[in-house]
N, CA, C and O atoms as a DFTB+ gen file, in Angstrom:
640 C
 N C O
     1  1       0.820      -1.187       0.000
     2  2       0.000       0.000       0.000
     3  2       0.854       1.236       0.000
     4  3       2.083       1.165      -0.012
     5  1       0.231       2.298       0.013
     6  2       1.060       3.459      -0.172
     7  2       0.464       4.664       1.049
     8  3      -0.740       4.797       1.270
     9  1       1.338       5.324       1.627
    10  2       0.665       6.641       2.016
    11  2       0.796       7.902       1.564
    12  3       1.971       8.171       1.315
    13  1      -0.023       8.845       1.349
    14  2      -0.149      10.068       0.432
    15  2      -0.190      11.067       1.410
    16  3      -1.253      11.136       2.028
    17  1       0.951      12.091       1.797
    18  2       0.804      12.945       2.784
    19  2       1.362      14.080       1.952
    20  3       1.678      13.979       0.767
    21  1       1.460      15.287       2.776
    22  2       2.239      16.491       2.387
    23  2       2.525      16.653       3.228
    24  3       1.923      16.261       4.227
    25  1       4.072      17.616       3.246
    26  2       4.771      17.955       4.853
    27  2       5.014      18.921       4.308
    28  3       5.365      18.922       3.128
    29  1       4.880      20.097       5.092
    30  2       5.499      21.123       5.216
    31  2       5.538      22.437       5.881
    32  3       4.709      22.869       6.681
    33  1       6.663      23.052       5.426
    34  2       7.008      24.335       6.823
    35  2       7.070      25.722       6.698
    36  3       7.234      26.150       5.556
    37  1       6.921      26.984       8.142
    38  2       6.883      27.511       7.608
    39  2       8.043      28.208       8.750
    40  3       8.197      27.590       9.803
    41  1       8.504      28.944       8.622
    42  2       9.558      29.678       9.224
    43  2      10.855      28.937       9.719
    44  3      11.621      29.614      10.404
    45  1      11.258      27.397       9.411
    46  2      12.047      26.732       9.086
    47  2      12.990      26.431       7.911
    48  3      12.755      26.900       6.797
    49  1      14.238      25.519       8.194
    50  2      14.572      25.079       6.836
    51  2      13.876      23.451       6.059
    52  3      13.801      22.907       4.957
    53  1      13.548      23.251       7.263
    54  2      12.930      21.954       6.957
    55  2      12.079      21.291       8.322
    56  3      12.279      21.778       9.435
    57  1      11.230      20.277       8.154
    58  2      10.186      20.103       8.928
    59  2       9.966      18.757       8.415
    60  3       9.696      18.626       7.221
    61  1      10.080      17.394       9.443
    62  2      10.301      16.279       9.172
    63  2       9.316      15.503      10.320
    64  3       9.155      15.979      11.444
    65  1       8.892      14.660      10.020
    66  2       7.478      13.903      10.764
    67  2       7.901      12.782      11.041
    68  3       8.843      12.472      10.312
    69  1       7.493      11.655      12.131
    70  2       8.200      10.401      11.993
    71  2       7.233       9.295      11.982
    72  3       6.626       9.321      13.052
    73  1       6.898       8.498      11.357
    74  2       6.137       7.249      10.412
    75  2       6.701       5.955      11.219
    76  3       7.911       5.784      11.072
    77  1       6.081       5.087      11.984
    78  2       6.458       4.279      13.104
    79  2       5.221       3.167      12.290
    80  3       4.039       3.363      12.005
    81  1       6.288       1.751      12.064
    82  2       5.586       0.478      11.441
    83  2       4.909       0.124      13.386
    84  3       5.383       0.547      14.440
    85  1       3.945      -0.594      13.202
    86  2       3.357      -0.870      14.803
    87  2       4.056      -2.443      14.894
    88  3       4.634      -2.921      15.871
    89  1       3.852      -2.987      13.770
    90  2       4.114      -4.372      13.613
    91  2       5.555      -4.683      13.984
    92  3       6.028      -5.442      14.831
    93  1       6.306      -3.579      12.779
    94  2       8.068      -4.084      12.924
    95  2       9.207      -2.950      14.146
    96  3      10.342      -3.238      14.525
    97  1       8.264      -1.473      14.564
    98  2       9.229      -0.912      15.104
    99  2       9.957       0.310      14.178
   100  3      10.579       1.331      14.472
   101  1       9.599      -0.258      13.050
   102  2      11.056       0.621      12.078
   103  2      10.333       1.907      11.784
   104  3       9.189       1.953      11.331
   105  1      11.148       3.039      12.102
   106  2      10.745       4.113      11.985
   107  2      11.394       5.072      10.377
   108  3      12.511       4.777       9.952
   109  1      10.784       5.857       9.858
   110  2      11.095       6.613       8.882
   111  2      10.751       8.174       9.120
   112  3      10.075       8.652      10.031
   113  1      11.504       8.946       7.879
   114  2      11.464      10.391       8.590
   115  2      10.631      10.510       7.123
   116  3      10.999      10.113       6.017
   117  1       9.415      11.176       7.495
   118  2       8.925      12.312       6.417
   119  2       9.028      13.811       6.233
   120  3       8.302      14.626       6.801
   121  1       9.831      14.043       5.533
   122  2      10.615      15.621       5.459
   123  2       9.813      16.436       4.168
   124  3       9.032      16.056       3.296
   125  1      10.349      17.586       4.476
   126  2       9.456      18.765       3.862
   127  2      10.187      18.931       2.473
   128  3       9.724      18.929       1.332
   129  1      11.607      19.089       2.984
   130  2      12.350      19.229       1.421
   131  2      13.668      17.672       1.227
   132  3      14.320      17.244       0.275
   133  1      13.552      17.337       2.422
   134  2      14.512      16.106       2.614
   135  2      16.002      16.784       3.032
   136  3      16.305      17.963       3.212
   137  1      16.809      15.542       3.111
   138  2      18.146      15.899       3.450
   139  2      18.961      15.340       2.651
   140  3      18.625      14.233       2.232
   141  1      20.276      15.919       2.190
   142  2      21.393      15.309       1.904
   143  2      21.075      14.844       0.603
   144  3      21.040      15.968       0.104
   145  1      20.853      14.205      -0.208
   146  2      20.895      13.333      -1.561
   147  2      19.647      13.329      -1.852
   148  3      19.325      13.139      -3.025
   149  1      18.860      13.496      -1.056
   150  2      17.266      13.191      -1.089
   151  2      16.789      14.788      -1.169
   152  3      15.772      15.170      -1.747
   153  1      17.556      15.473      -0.602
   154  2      17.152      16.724      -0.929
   155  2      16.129      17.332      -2.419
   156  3      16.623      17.317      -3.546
   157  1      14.899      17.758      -2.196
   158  2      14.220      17.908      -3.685
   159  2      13.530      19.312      -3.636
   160  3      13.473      19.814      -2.513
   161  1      13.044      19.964      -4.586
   162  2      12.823      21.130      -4.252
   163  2      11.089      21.412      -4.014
   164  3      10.276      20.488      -3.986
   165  1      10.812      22.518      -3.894
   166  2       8.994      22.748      -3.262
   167  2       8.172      21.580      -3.993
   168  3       8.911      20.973      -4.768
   169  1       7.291      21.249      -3.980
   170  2       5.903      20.609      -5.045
   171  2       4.825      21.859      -4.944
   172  3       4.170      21.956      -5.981
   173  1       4.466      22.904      -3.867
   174  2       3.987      23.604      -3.597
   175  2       4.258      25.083      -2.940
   176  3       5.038      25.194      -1.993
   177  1       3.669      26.049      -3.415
   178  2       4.324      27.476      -2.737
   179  2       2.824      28.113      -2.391
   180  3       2.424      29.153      -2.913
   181  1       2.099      27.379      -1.489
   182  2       1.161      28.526      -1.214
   183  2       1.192      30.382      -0.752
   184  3       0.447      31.352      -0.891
   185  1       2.328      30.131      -0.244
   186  2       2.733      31.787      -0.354
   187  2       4.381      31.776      -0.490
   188  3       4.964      30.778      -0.916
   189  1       5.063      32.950      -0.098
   190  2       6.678      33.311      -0.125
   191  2       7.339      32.195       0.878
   192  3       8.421      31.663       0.629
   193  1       6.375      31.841       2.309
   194  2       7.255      31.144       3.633
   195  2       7.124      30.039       3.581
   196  3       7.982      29.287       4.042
   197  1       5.937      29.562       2.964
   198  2       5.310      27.788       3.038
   199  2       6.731      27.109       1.979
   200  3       6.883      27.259       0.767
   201  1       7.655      26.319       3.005
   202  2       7.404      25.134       1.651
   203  2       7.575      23.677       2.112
   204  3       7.990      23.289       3.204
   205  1       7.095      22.811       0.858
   206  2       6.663      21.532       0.955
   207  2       6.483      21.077      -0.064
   208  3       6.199      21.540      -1.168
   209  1       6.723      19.745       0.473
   210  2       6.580      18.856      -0.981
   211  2       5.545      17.835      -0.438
   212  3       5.262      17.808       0.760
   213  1       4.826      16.755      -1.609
   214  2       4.118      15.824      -1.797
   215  2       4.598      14.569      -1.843
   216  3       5.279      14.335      -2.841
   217  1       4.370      13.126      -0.588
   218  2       5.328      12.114      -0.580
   219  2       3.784      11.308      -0.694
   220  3       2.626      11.378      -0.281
   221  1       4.763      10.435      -1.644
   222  2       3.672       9.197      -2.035
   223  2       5.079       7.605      -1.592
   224  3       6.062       7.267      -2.252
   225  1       4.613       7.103      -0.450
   226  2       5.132       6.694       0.405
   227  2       4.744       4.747       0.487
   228  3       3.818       4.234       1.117
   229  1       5.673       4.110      -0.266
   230  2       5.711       2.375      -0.242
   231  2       5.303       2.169       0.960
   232  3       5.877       2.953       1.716
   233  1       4.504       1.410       1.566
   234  2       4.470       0.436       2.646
   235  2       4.130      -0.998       2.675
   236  3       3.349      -1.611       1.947
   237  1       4.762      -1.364       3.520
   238  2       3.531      -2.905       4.038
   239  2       2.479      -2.499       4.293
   240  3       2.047      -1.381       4.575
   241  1       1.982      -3.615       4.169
   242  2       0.108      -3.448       4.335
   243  2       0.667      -3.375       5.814
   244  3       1.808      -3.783       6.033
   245  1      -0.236      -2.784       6.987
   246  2       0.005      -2.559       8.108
   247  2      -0.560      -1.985       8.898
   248  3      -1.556      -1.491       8.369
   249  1      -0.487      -1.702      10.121
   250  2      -1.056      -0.714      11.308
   251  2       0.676       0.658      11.112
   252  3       1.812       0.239      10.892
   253  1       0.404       1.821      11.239
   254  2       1.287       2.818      11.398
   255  2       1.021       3.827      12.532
   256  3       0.054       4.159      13.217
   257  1       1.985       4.074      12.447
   258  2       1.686       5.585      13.766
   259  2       2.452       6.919      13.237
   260  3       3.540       6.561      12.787
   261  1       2.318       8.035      13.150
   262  2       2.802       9.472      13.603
   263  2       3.266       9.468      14.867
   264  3       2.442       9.414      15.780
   265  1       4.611       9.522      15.148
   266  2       4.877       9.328      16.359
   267  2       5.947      10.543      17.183
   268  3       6.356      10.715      18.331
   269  1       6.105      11.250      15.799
   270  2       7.065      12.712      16.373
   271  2       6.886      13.171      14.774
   272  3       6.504      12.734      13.688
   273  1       7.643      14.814      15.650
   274  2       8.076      15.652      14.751
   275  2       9.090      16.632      15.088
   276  3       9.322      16.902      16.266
   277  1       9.774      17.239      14.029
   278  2      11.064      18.001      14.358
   279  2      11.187      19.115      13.352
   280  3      10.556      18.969      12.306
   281  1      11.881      20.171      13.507
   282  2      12.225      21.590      12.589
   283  2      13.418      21.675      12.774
   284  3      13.922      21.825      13.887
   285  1      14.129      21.580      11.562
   286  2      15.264      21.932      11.585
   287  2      15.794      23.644      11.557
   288  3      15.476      24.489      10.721
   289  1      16.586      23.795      12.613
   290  2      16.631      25.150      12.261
   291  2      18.100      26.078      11.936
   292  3      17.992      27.212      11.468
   293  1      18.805      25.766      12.090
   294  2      20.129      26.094      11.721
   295  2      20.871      24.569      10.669
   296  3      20.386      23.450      10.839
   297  1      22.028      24.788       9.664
   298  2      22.575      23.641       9.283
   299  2      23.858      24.094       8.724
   300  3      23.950      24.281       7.511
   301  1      24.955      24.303       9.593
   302  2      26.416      24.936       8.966
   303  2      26.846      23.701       9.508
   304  3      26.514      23.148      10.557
   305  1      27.872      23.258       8.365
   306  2      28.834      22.562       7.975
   307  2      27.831      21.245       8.755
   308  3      26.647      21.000       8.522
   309  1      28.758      20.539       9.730
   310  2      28.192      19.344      10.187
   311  2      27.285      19.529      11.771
   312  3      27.040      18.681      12.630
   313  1      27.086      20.371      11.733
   314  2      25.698      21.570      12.987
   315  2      24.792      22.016      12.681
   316  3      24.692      23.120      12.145
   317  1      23.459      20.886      13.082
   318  2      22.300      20.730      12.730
   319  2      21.628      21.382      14.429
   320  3      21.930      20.865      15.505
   321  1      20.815      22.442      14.290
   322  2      20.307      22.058      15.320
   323  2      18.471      22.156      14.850
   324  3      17.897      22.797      13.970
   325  1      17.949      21.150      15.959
   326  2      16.510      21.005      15.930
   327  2      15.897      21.439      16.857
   328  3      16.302      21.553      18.014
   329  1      14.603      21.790      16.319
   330  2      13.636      21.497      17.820
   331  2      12.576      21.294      17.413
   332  3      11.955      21.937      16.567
   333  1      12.197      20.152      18.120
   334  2      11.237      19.113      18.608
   335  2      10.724      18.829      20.188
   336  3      11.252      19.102      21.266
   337  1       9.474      18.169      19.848
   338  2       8.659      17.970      21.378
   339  2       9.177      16.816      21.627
   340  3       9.516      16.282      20.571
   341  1       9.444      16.044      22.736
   342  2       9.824      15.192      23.633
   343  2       8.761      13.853      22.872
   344  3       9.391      12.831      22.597
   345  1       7.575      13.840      22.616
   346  2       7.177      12.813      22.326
   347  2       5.384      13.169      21.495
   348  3       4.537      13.266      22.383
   349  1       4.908      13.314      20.347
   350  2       3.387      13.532      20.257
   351  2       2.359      12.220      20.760
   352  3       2.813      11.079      20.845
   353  1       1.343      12.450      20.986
   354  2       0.294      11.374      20.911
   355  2       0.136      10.789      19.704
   356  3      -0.075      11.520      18.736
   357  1       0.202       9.509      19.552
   358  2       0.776       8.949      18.158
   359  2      -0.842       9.001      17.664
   360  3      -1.889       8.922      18.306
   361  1      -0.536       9.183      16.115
   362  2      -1.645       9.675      15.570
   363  2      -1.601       8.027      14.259
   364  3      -0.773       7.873      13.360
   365  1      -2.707       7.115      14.598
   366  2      -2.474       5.828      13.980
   367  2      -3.444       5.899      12.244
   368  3      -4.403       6.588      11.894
   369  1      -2.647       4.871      11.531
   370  2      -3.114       4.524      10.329
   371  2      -3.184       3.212       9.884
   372  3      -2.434       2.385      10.402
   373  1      -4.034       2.851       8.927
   374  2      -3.769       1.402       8.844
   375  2      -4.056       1.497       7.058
   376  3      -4.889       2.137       6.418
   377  1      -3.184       0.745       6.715
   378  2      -2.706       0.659       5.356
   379  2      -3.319      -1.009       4.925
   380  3      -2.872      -1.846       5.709
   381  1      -4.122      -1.524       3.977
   382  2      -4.035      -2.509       3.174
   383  2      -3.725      -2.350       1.790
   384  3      -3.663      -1.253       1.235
   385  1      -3.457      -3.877       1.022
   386  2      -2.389      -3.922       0.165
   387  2      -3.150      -3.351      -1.055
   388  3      -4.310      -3.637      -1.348
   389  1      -2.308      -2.474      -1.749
   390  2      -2.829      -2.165      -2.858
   391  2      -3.220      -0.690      -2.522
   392  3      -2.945       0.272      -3.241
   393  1      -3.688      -0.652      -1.704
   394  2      -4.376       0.857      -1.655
   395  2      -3.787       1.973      -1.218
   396  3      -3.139       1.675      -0.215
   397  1      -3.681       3.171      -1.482
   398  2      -3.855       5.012      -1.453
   399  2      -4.519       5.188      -0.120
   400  3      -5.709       4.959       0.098
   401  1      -3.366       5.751       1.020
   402  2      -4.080       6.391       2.262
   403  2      -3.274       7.720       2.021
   404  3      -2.115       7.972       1.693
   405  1      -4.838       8.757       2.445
   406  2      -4.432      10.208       2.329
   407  2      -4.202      10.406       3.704
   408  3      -5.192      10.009       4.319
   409  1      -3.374      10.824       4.423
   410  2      -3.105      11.220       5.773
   411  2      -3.329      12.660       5.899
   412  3      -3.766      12.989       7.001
   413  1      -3.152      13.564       5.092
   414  2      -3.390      15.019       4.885
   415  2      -2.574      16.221       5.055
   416  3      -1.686      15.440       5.395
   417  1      -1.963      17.488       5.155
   418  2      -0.980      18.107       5.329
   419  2      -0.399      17.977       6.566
   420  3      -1.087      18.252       7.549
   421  1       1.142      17.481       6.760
   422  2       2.106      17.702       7.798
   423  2       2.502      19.277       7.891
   424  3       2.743      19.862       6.835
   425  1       2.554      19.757       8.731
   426  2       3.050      20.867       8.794
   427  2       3.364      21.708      10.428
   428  3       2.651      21.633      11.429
   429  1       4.446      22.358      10.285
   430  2       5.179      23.112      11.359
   431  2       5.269      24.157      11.563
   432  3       6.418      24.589      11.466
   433  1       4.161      25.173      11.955
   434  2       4.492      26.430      11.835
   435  2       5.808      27.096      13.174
   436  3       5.960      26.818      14.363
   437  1       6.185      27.582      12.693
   438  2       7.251      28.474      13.735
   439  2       7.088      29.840      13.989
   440  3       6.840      30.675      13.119
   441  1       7.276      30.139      15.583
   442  2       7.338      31.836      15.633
   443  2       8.405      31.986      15.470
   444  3       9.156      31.016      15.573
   445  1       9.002      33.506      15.090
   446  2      10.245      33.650      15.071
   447  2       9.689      35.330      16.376
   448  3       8.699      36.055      16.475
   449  1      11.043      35.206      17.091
   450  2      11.459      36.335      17.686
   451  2      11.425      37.906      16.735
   452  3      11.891      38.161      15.624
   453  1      10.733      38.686      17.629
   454  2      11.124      39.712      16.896
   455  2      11.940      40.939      17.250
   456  3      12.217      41.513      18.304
   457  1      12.202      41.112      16.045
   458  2      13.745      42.068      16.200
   459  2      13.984      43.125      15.288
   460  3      13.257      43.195      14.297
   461  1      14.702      43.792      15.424
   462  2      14.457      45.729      14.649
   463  2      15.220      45.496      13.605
   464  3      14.831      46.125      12.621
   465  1      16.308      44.736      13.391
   466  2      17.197      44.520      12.068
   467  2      17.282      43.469      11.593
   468  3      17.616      43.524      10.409
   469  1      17.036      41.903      12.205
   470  2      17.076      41.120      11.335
   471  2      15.877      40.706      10.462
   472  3      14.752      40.925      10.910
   473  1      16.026      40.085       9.166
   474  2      15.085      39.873       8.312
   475  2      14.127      39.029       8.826
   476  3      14.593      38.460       9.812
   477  1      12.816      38.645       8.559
   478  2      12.069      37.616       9.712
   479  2      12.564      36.451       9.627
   480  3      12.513      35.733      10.626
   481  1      13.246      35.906       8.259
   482  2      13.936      34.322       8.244
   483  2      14.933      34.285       8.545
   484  3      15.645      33.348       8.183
   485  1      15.409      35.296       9.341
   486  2      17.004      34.826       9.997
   487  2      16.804      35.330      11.716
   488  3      17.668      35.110      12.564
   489  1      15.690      35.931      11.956
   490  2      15.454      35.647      13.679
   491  2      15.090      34.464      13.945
   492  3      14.863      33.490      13.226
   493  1      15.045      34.675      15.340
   494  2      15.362      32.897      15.751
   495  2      14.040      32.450      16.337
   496  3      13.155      33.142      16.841
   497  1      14.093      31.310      16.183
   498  2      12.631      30.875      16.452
   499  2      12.351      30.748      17.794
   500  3      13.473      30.672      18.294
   501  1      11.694      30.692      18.520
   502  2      11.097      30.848      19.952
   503  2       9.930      29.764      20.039
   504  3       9.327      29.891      21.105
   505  1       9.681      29.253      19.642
   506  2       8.424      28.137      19.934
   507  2       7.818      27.493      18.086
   508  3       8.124      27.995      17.004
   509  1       6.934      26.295      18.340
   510  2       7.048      25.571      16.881
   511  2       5.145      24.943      17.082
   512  3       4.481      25.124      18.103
   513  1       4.790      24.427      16.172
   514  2       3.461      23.304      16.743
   515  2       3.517      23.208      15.273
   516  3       3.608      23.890      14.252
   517  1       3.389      21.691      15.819
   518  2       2.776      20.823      14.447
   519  2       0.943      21.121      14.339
   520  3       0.131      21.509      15.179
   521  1       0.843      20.821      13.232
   522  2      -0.720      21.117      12.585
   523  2      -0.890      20.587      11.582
   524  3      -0.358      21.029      10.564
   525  1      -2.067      18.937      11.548
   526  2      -2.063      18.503      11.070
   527  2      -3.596      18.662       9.838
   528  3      -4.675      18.245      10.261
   529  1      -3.552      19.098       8.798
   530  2      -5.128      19.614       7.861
   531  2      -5.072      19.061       6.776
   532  3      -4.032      18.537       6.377
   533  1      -5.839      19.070       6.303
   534  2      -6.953      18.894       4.861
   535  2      -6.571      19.676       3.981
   536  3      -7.210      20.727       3.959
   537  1      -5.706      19.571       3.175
   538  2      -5.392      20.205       1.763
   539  2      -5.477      18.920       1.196
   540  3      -4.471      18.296       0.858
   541  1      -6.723      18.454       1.061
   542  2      -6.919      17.094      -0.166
   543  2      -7.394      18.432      -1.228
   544  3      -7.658      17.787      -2.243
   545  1      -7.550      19.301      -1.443
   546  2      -8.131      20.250      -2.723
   547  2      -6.241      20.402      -3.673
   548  3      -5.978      20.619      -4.856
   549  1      -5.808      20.290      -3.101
   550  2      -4.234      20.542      -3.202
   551  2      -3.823      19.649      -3.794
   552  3      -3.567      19.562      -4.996
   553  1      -3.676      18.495      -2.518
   554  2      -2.591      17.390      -2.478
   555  2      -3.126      16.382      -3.147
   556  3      -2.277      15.539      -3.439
   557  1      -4.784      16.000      -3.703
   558  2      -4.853      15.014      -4.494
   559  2      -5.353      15.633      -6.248
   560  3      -5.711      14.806      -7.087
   561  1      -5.312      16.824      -6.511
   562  2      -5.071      17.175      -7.462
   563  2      -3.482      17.087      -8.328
   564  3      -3.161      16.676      -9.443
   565  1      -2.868      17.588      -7.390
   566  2      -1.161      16.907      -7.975
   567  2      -0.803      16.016      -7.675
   568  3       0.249      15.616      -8.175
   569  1      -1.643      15.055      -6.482
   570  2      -1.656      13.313      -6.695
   571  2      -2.027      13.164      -8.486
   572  3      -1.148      12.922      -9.313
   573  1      -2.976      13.293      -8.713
   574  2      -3.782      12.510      -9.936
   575  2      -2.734      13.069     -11.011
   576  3      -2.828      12.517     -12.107
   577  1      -1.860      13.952     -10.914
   578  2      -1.174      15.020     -12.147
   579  2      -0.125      14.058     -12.594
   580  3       0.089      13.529     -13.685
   581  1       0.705      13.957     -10.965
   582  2       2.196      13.242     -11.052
   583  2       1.601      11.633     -11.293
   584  3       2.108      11.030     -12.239
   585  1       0.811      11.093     -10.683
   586  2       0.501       9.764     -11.269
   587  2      -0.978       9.006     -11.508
   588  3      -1.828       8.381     -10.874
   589  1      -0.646       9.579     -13.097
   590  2      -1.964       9.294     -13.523
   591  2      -2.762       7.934     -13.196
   592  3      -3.859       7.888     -12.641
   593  1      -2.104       6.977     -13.585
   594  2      -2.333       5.419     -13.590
   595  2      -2.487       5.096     -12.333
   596  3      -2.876       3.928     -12.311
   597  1      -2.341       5.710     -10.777
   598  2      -2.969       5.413      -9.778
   599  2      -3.965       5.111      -9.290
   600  3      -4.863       5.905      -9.570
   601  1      -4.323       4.136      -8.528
   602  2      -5.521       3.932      -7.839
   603  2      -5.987       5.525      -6.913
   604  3      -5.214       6.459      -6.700
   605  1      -7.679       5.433      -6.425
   606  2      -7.503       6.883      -6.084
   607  2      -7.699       6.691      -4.618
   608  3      -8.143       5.762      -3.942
   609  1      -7.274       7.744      -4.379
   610  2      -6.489       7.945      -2.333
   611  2      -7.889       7.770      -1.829
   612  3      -8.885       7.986      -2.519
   613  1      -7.905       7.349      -0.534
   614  2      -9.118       6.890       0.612
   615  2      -8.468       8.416       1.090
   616  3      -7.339       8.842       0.851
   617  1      -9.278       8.901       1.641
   618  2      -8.795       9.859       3.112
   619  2      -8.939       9.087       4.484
   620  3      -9.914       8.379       4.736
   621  1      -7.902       9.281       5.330
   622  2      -7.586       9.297       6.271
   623  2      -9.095       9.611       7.456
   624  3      -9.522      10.757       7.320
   625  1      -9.677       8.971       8.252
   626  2     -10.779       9.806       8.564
   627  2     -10.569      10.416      10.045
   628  3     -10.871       9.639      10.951
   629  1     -10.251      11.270      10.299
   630  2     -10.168      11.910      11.935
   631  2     -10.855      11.071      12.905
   632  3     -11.956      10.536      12.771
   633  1      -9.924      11.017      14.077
   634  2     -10.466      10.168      15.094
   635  2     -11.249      11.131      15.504
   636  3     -11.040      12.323      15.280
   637  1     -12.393      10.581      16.261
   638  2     -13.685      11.117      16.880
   639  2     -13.029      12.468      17.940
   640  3     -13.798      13.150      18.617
């Protein structure tokens, strides 16, 4: 099966979610622009600060969890620093074979500090919250674009 999410950030360099198998343990990072080799550029610019891309995501058929998230906020030379919450309430999915789960926009907004001379993307951030929404008007329109021949996405349905 596959999962169909969007991640992304806004007063960061990047904004990465973490995807927890229930069955095997093995965890994966879902990132906004990625890192290192994987690095790719926007899929989307809703305004100048938003960005993010669209991950259409292999799985085992399975039970999953949302089990963290992180903002990267500085990255010189080999000095990364993040910030992240200690642990979210895991937010669960369940995937069978063959099929399109829409999970819906990942995203991190950030405050930044304010200050009389620096530009707003180079003050420093002071606090973060993940926010998880509904851009299926978005995200399964450039689903159907980038792959036509797909089966079409279930949505995800909010726990009660």
């Amino acid at each position: 099966g596959y999962l169909l999410v969007s991640v992304a950030s806004r007063g960061g360099r990047n904004a990465h979610f973490r995807l927890r198998s229930v069955t095997t343990g093995i965890e994966r990072s879902l990132a906004a622009v990625g890192t290192g080799l994987s690095e790719a550029g926007d899929d989307f610019d809703d305004d100048d600060s938003l960005r993010g891309r669209l991950l259409l995501v292999a799985v085992a058929p399975g039970a999953y969890e949302m089990t963290n998230w992180g903002l990267l906020l500085t990255q010189r030379d080999h000095d990364r620093r993040w910030l992240a919450p200690a642990q979210l309430p895991p937010i669960g999915v369940a995937v069978r074979r063959g099929e399109v789960v829409y999970i819906g926009n990942l995203h991190i907004a950030a405050t930044r500090a304010e200050h009389e001379i620096l530009p707003p993307l180079l003050r420093p951030v002071i606090a973060a919250r993940a926010v998880i929404s509904d851009q299926s008007d978005r995200d399964l329109t450039l689903y159907r674009q980038r792959y036509p021949g797909c089966c079409p996405a279930r949505r995800l349905q909010p726990a009660p």
